[in-house]
mmCIF file of C-alpha atoms (C1' of nucleotides) in Angstrom:
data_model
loop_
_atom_site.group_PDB
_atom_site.id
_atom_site.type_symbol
_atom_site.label_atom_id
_atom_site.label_comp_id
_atom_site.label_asym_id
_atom_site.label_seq_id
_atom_site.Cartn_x
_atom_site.Cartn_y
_atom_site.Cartn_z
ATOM 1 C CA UNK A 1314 -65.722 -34.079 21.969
ATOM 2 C CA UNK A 1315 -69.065 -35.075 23.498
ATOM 3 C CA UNK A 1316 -71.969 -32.248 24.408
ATOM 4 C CA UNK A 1317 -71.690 -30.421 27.718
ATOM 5 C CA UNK A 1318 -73.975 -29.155 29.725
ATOM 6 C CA UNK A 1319 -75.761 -25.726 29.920
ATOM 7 C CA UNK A 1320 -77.498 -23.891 32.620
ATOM 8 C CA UNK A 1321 -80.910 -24.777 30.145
ATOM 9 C CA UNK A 1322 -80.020 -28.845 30.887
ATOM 10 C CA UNK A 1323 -79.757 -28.078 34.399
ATOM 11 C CA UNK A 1324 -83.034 -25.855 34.512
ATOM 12 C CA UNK A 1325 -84.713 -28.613 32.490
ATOM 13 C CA UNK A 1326 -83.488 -32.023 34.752
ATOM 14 C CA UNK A 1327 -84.280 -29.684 37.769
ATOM 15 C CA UNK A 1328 -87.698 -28.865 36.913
ATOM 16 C CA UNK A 1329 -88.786 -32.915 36.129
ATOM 17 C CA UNK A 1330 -88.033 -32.973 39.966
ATOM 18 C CA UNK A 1331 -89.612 -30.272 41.053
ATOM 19 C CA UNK A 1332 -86.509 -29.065 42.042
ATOM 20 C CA UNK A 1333 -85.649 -24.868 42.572
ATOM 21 C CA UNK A 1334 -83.108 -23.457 39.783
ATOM 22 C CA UNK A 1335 -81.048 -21.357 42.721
ATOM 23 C CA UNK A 1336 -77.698 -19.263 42.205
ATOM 24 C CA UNK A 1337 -75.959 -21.083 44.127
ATOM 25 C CA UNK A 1338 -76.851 -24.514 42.338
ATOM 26 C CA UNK A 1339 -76.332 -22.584 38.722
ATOM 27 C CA UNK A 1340 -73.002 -21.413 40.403
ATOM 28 C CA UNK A 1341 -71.173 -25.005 41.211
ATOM 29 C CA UNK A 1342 -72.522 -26.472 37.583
ATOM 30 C CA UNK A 1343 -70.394 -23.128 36.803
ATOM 31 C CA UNK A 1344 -67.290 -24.265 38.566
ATOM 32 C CA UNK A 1345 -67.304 -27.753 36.738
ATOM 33 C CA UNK A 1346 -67.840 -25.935 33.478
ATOM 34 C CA UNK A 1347 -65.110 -23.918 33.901
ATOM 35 C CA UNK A 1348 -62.497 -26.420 35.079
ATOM 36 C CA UNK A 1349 -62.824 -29.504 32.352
ATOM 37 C CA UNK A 1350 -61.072 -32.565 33.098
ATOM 38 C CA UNK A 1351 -60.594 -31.857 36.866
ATOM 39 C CA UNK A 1352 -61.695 -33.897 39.953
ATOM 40 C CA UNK A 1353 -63.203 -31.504 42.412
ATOM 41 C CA UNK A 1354 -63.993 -32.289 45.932
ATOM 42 C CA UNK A 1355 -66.353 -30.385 48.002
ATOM 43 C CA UNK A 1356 -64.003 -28.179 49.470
ATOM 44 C CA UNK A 1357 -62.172 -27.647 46.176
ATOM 45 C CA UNK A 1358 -65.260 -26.376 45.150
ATOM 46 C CA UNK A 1359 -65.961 -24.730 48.302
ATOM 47 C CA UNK A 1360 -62.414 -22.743 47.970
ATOM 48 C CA UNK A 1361 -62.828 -21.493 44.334
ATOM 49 C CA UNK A 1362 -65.805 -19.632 45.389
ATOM 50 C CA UNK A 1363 -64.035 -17.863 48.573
ATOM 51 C CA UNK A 1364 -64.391 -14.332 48.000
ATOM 52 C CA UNK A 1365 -66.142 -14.419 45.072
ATOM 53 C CA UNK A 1366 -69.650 -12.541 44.955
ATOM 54 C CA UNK A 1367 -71.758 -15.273 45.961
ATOM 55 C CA UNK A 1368 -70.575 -16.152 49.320
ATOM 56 C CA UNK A 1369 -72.086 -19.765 49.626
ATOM 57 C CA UNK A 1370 -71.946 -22.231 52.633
ATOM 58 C CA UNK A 1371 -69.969 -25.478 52.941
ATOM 59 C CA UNK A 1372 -72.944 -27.692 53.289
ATOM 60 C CA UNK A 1373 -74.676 -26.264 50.451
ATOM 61 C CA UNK A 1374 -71.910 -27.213 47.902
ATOM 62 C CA UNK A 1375 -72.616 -30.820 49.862
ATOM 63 C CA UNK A 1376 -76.093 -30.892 49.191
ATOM 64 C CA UNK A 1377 -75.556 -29.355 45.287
ATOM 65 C CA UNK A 1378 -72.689 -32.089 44.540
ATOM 66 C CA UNK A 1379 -75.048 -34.690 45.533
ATOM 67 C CA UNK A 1380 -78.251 -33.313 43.911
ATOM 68 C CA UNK A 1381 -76.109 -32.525 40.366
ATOM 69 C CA UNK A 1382 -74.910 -36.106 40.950
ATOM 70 C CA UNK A 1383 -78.624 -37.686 41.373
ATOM 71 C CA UNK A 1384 -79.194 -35.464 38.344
ATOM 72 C CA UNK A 1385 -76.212 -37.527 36.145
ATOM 73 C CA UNK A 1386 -74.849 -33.715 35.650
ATOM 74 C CA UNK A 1387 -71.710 -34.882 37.829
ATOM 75 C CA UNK A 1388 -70.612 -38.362 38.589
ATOM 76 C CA UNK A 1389 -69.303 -39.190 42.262
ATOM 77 C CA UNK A 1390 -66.093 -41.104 42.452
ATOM 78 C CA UNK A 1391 -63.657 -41.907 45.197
ATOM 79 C CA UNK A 1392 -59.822 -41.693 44.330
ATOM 80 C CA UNK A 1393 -58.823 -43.144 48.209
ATOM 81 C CA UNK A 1394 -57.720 -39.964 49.345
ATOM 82 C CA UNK A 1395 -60.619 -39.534 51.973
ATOM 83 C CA UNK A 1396 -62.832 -37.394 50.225
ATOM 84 C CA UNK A 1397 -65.271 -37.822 47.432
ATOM 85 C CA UNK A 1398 -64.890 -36.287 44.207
ATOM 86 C CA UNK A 1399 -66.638 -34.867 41.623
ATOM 87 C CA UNK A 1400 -66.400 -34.556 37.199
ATOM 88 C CA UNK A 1401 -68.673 -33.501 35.449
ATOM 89 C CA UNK A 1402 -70.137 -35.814 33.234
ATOM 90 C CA UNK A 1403 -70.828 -35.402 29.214
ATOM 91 C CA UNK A 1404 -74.543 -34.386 28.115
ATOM 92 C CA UNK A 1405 -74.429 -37.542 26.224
ATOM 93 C CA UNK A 1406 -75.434 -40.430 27.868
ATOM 94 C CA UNK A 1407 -73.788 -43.347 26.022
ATOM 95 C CA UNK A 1408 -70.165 -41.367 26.557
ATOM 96 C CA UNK A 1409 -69.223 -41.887 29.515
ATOM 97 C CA UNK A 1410 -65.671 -43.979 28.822
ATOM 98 C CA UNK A 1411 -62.998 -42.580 30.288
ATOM 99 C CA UNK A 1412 -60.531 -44.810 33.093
ATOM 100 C CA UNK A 1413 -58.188 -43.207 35.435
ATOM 101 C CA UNK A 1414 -54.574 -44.099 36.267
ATOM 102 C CA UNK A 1415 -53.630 -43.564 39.854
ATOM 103 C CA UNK A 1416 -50.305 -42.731 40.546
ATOM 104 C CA UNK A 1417 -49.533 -44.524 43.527
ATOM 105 C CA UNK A 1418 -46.572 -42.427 44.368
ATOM 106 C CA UNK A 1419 -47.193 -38.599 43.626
ATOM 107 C CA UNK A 1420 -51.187 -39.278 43.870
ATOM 108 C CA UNK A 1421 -51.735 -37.920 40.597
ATOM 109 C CA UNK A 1422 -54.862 -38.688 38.349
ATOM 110 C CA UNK A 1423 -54.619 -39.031 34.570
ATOM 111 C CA UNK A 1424 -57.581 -39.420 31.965
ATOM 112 C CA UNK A 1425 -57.645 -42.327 29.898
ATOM 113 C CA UNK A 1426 -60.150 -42.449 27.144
ATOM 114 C CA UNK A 1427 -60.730 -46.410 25.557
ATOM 115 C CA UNK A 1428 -64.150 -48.271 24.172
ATOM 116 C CA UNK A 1429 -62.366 -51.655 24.979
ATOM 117 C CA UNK A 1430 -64.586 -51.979 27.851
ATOM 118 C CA UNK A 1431 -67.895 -52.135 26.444
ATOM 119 C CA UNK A 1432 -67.672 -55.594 25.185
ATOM 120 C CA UNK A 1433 -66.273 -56.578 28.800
ATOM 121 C CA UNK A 1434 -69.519 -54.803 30.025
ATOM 122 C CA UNK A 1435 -71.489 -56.694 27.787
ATOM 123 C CA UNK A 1436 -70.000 -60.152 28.523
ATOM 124 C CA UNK A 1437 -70.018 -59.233 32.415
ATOM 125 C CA UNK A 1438 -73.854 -58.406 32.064
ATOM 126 C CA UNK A 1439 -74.508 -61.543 30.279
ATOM 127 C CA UNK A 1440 -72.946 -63.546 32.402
ATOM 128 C CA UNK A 1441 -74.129 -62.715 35.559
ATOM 129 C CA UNK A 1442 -77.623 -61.444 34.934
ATOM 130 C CA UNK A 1443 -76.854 -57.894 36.265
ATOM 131 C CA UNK A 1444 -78.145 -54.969 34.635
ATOM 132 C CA UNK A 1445 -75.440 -52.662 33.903
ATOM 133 C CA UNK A 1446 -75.911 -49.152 33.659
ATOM 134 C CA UNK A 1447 -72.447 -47.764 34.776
ATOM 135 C CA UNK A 1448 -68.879 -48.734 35.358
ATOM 136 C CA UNK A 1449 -65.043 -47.225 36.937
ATOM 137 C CA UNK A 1450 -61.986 -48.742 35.978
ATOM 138 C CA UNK A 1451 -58.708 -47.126 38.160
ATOM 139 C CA UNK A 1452 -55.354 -48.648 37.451
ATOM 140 C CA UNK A 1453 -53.054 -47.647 39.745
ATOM 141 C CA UNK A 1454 -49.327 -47.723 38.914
ATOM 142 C CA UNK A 1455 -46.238 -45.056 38.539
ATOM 143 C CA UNK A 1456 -46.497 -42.589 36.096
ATOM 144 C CA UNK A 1457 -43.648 -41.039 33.508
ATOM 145 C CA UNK A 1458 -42.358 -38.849 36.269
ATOM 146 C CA UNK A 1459 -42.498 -41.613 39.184
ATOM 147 C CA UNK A 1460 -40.939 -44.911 37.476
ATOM 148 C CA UNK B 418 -57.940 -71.092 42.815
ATOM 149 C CA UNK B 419 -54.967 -69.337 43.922
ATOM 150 C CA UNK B 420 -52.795 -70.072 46.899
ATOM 151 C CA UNK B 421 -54.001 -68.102 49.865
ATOM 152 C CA UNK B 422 -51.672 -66.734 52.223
ATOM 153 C CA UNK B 423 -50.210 -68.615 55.558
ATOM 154 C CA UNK B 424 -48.918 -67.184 58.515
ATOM 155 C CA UNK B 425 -45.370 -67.883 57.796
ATOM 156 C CA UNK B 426 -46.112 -65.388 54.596
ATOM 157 C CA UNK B 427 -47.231 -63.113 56.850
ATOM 158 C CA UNK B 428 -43.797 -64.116 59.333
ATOM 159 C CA UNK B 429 -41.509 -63.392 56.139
ATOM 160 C CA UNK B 430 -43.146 -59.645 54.887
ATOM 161 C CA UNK B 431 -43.307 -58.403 58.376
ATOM 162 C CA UNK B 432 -39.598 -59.628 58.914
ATOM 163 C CA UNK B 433 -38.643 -57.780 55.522
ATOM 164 C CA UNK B 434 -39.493 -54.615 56.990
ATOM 165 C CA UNK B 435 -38.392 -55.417 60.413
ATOM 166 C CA UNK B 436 -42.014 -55.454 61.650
ATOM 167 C CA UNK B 437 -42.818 -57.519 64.246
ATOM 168 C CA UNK B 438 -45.092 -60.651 64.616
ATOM 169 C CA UNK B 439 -47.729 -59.484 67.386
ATOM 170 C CA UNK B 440 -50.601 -61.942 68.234
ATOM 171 C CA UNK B 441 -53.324 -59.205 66.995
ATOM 172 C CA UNK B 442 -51.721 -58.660 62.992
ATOM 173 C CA UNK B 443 -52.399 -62.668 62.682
ATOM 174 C CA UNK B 444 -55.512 -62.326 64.558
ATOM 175 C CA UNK B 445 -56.224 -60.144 61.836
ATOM 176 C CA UNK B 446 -55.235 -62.001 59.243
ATOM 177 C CA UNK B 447 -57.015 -64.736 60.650
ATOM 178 C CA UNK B 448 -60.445 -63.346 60.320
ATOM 179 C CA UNK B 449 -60.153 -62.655 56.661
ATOM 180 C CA UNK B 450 -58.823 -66.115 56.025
ATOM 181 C CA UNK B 451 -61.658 -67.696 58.114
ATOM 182 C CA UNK B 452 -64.180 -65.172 55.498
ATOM 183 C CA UNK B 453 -63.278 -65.678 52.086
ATOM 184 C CA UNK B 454 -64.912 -63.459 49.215
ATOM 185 C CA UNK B 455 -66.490 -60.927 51.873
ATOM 186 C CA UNK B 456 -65.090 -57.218 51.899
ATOM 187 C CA UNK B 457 -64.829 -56.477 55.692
ATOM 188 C CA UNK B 458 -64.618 -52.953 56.951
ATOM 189 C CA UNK B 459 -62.317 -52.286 60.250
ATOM 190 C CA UNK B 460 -65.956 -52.082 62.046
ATOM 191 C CA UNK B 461 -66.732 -55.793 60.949
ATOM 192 C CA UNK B 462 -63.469 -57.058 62.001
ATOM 193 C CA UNK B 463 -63.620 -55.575 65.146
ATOM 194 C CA UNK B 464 -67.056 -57.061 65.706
ATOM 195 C CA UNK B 465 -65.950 -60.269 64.404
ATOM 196 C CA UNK B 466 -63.460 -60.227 67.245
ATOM 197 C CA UNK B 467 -65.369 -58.501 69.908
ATOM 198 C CA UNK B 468 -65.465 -61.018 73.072
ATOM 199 C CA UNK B 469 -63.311 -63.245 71.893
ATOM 200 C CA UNK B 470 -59.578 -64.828 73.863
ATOM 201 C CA UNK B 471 -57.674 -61.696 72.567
ATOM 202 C CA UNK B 472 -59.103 -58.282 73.028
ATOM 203 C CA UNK B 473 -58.234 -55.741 70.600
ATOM 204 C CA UNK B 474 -58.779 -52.421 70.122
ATOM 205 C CA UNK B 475 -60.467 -50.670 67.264
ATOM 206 C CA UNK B 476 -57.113 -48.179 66.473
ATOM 207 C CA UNK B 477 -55.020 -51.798 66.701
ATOM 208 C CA UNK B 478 -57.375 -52.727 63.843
ATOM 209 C CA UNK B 479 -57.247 -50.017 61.565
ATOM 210 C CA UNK B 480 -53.465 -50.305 62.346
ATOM 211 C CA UNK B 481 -53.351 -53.815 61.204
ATOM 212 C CA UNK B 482 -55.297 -53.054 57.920
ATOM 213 C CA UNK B 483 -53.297 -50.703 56.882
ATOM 214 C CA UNK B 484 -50.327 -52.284 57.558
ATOM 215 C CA UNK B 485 -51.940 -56.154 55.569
ATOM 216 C CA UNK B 486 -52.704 -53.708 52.593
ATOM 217 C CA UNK B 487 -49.101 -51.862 52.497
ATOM 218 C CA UNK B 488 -47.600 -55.541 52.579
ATOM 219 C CA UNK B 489 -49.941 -56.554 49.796
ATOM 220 C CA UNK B 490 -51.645 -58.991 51.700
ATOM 221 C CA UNK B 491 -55.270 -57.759 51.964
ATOM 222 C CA UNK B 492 -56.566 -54.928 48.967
ATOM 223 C CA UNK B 493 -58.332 -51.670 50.215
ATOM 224 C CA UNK B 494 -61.310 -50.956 47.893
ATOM 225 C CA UNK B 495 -64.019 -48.444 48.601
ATOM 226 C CA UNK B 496 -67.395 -49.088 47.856
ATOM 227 C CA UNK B 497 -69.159 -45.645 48.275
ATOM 228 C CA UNK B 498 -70.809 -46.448 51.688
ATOM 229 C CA UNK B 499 -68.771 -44.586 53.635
ATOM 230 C CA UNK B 500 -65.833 -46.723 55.142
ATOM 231 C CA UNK B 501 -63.086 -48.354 53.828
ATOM 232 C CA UNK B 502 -63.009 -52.128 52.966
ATOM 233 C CA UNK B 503 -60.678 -54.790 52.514
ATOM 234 C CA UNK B 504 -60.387 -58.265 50.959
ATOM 235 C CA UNK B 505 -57.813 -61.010 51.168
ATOM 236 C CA UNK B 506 -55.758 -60.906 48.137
ATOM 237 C CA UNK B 507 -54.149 -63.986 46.201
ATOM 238 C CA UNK B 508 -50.430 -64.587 47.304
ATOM 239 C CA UNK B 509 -49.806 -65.156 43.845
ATOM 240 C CA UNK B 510 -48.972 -61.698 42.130
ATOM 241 C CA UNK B 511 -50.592 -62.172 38.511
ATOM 242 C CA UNK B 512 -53.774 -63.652 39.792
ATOM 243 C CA UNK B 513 -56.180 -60.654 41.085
ATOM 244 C CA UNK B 514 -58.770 -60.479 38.429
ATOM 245 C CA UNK B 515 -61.790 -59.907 39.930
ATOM 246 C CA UNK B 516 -64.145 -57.317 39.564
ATOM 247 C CA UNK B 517 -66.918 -55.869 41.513
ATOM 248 C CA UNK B 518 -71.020 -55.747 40.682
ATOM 249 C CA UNK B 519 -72.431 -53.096 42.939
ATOM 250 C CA UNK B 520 -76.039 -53.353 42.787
ATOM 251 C CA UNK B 521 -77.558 -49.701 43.180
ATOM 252 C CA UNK B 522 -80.354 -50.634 44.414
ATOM 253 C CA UNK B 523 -79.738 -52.896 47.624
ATOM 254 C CA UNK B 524 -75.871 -52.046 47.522
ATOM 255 C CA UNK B 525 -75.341 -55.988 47.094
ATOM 256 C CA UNK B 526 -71.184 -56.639 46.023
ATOM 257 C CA UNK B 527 -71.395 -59.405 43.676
ATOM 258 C CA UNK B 528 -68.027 -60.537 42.621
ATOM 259 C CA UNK B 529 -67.311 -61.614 39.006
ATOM 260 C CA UNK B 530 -63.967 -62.791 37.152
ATOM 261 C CA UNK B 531 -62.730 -62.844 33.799
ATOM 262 C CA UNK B 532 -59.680 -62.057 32.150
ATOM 263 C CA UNK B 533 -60.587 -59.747 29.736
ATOM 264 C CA UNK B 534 -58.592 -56.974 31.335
ATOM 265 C CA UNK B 535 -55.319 -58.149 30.622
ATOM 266 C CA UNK B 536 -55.312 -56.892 27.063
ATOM 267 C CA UNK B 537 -57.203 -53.848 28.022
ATOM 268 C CA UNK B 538 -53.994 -53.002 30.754
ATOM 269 C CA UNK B 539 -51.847 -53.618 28.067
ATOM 270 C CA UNK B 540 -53.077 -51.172 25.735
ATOM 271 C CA UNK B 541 -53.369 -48.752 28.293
ATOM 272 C CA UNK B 542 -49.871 -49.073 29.679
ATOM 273 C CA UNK B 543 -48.273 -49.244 26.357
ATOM 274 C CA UNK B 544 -50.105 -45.888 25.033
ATOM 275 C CA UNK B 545 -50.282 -44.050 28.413
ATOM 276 C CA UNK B 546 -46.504 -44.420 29.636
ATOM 277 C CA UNK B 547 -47.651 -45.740 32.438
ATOM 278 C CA UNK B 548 -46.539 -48.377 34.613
ATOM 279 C CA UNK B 549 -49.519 -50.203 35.910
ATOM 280 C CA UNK B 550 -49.270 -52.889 38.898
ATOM 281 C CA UNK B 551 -52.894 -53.051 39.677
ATOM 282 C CA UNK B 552 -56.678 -52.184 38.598
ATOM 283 C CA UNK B 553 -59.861 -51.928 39.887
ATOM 284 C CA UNK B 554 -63.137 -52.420 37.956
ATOM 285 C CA UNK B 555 -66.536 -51.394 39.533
ATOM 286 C CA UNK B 556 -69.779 -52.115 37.915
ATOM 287 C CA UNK B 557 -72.723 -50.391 38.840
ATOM 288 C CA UNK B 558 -76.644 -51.162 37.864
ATOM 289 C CA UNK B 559 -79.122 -53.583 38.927
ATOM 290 C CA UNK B 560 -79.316 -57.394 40.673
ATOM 291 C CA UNK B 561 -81.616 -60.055 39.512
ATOM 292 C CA UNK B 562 -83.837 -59.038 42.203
ATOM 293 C CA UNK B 563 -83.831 -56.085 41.353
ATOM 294 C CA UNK B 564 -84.132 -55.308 38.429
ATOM 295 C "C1'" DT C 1431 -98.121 -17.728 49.640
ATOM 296 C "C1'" DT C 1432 -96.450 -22.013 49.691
ATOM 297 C "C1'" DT C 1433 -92.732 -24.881 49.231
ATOM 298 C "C1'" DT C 1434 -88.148 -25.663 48.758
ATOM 299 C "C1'" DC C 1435 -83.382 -23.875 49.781
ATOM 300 C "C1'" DT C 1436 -79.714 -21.783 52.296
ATOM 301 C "C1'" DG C 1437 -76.469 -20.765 56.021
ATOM 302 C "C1'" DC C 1438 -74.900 -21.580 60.321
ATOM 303 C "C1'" DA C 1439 -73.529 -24.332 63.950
ATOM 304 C "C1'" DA C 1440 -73.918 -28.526 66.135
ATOM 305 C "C1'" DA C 1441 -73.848 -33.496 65.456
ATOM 306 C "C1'" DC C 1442 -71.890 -37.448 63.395
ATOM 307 C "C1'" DG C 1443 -69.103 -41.365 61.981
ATOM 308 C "C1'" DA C 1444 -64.879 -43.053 60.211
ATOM 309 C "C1'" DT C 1445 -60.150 -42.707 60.896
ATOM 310 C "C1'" DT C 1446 -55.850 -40.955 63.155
ATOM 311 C "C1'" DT C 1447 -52.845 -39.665 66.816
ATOM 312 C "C1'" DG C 1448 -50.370 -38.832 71.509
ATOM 313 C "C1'" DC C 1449 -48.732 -41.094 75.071
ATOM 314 C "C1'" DA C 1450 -47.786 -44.431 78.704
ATOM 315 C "C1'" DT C 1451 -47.531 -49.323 79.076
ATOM 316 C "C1'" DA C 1452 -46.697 -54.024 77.170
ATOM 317 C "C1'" DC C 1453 -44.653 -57.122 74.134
ATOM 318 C "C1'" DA C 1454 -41.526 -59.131 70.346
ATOM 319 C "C1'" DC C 1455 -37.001 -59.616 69.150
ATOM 320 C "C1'" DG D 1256 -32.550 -54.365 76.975
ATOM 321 C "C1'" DT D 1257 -34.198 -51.887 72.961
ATOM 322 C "C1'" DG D 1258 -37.341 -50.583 69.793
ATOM 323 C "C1'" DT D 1259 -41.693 -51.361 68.064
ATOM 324 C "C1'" DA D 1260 -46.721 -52.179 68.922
ATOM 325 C "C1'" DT D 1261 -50.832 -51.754 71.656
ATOM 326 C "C1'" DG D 1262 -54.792 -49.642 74.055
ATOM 327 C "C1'" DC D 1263 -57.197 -45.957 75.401
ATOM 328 C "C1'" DA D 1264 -59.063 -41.542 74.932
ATOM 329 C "C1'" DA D 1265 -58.837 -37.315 72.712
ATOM 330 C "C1'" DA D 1266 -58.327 -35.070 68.368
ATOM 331 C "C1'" DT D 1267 -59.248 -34.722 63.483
ATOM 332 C "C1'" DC D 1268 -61.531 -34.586 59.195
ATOM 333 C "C1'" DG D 1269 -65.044 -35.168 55.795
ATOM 334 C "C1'" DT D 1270 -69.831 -35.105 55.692
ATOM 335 C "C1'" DT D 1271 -74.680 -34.694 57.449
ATOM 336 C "C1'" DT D 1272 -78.443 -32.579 59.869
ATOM 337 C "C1'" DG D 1273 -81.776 -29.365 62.563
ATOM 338 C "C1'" DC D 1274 -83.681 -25.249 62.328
ATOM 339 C "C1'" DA D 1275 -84.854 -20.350 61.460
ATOM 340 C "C1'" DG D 1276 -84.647 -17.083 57.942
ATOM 341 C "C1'" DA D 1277 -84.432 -16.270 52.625
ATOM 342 C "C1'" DA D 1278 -85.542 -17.117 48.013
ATOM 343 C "C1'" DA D 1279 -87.893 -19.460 44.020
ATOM 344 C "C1'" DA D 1280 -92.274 -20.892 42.040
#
DNA sequence: TTTTCTGCAAACGATTTGCATACAC
DNA sequence: GTGTATGCAAATCGTTTGCAGAAAA
């Protein structure tokens, strides 16, 4: 179970930017925090805060999502359902190996956790020259439920 | 190299579904055919056939993609720039290994293949439940010019 | 106090849709 | 002929932006 991140991280990678520590930035990394393992979009976020105390506008969860994102606090992905999503990443920056499976049918997204792919990453970087520093694997297919 | 499709595979999977052959879905087809290897949005195809004998429109397009991709002709991929893409796929089912390099820097697509994956689908499919007909691999970082 | 952020509403760009006409079968 | 497809324009949806007021440093 690799690190997560605290509202101390987020002061910290905020500050080497010169970046303001606000409520409402503390308040998304919040959201993530408390819902491991999800994908969130920007009005999933956006919904889960309705009503609560801090009432905070659309385009600032926007503008957070992509600043925690620039920040490698949350990593942006794009499950071809028309709006980009969120997770949050692990504090750890050599952990970052988990795949999804799509379901193709009932649009589901499963976590799949395998180191298979570093030597694939390694091979691709030789290979090619590029300088790898990331990757997404999706494998889309029917899941128990949907076969 | 694999077998690329013809317009009498195109003929045949519209006819399965009692689609019909119009002169714009081959037009379509056409331009990806005449573009190997490039990952055209429904902007670029509709620029690609701007002027040209047979005037379509941009909703015909997106129409046309959507319908290519559903019939497993052409594969919808997203890129993170904002608009859906599409490449030609093989007409041979078992032969789509290729992945992506997406350079971070000047957003460059280099594609790369390599087998590799097979064994990695495998493992996934056997310990997952799932059953997987397709994958995508992205790899993010820098280009030799770059870097 | 200075600079960065927020909220709102308007702007935007990609994609979809309604509907009357045109075409494939 | 019949049913599907097209073209156009309007509608939609996710996302971005301009700007005045609010909050962090």
């Amino acid at each position: 179970m690799p690190g997560k991140f605290t509202m101390e991280d987020l002061k910290q990678r905020l500050q080497e930017r010169q970046h303001k520590l606000t409520t409402q930035r503390q308040t998304v990394l919040e959201v993530f925090l408390s819902h491991p393992g999800e994908h969130l979009s920007a009005e999933d976020v956006y919904g889960i805060l309705r009503g609560k105390p801090l009432d905070i506008g659309l385009a600032t969860v926007y503008r957070s999502l992509e600043l925690l994102a620039e920040l490698s606090i949350l990593q942006k992905m794009e499950f071809g359902d028309g709006c980009s999503r969120y997770e949050l990443g692990s504090a750890l920056p050599e952990a970052h190996q988990h795949h999804h499976l799509i379901c193709l049918k009932c649009g589901r997204v499963i976590e799949f956790s395998d180191d298979l792919l570093d030597e694939l990453e390694k091979d691709v970087a030789q290979k090619s020259g590029f300088q790898i520093v990331d990757h997404q694997v999706k494998f889309f297919g029917y899941c128990k439920e949907c076969q």
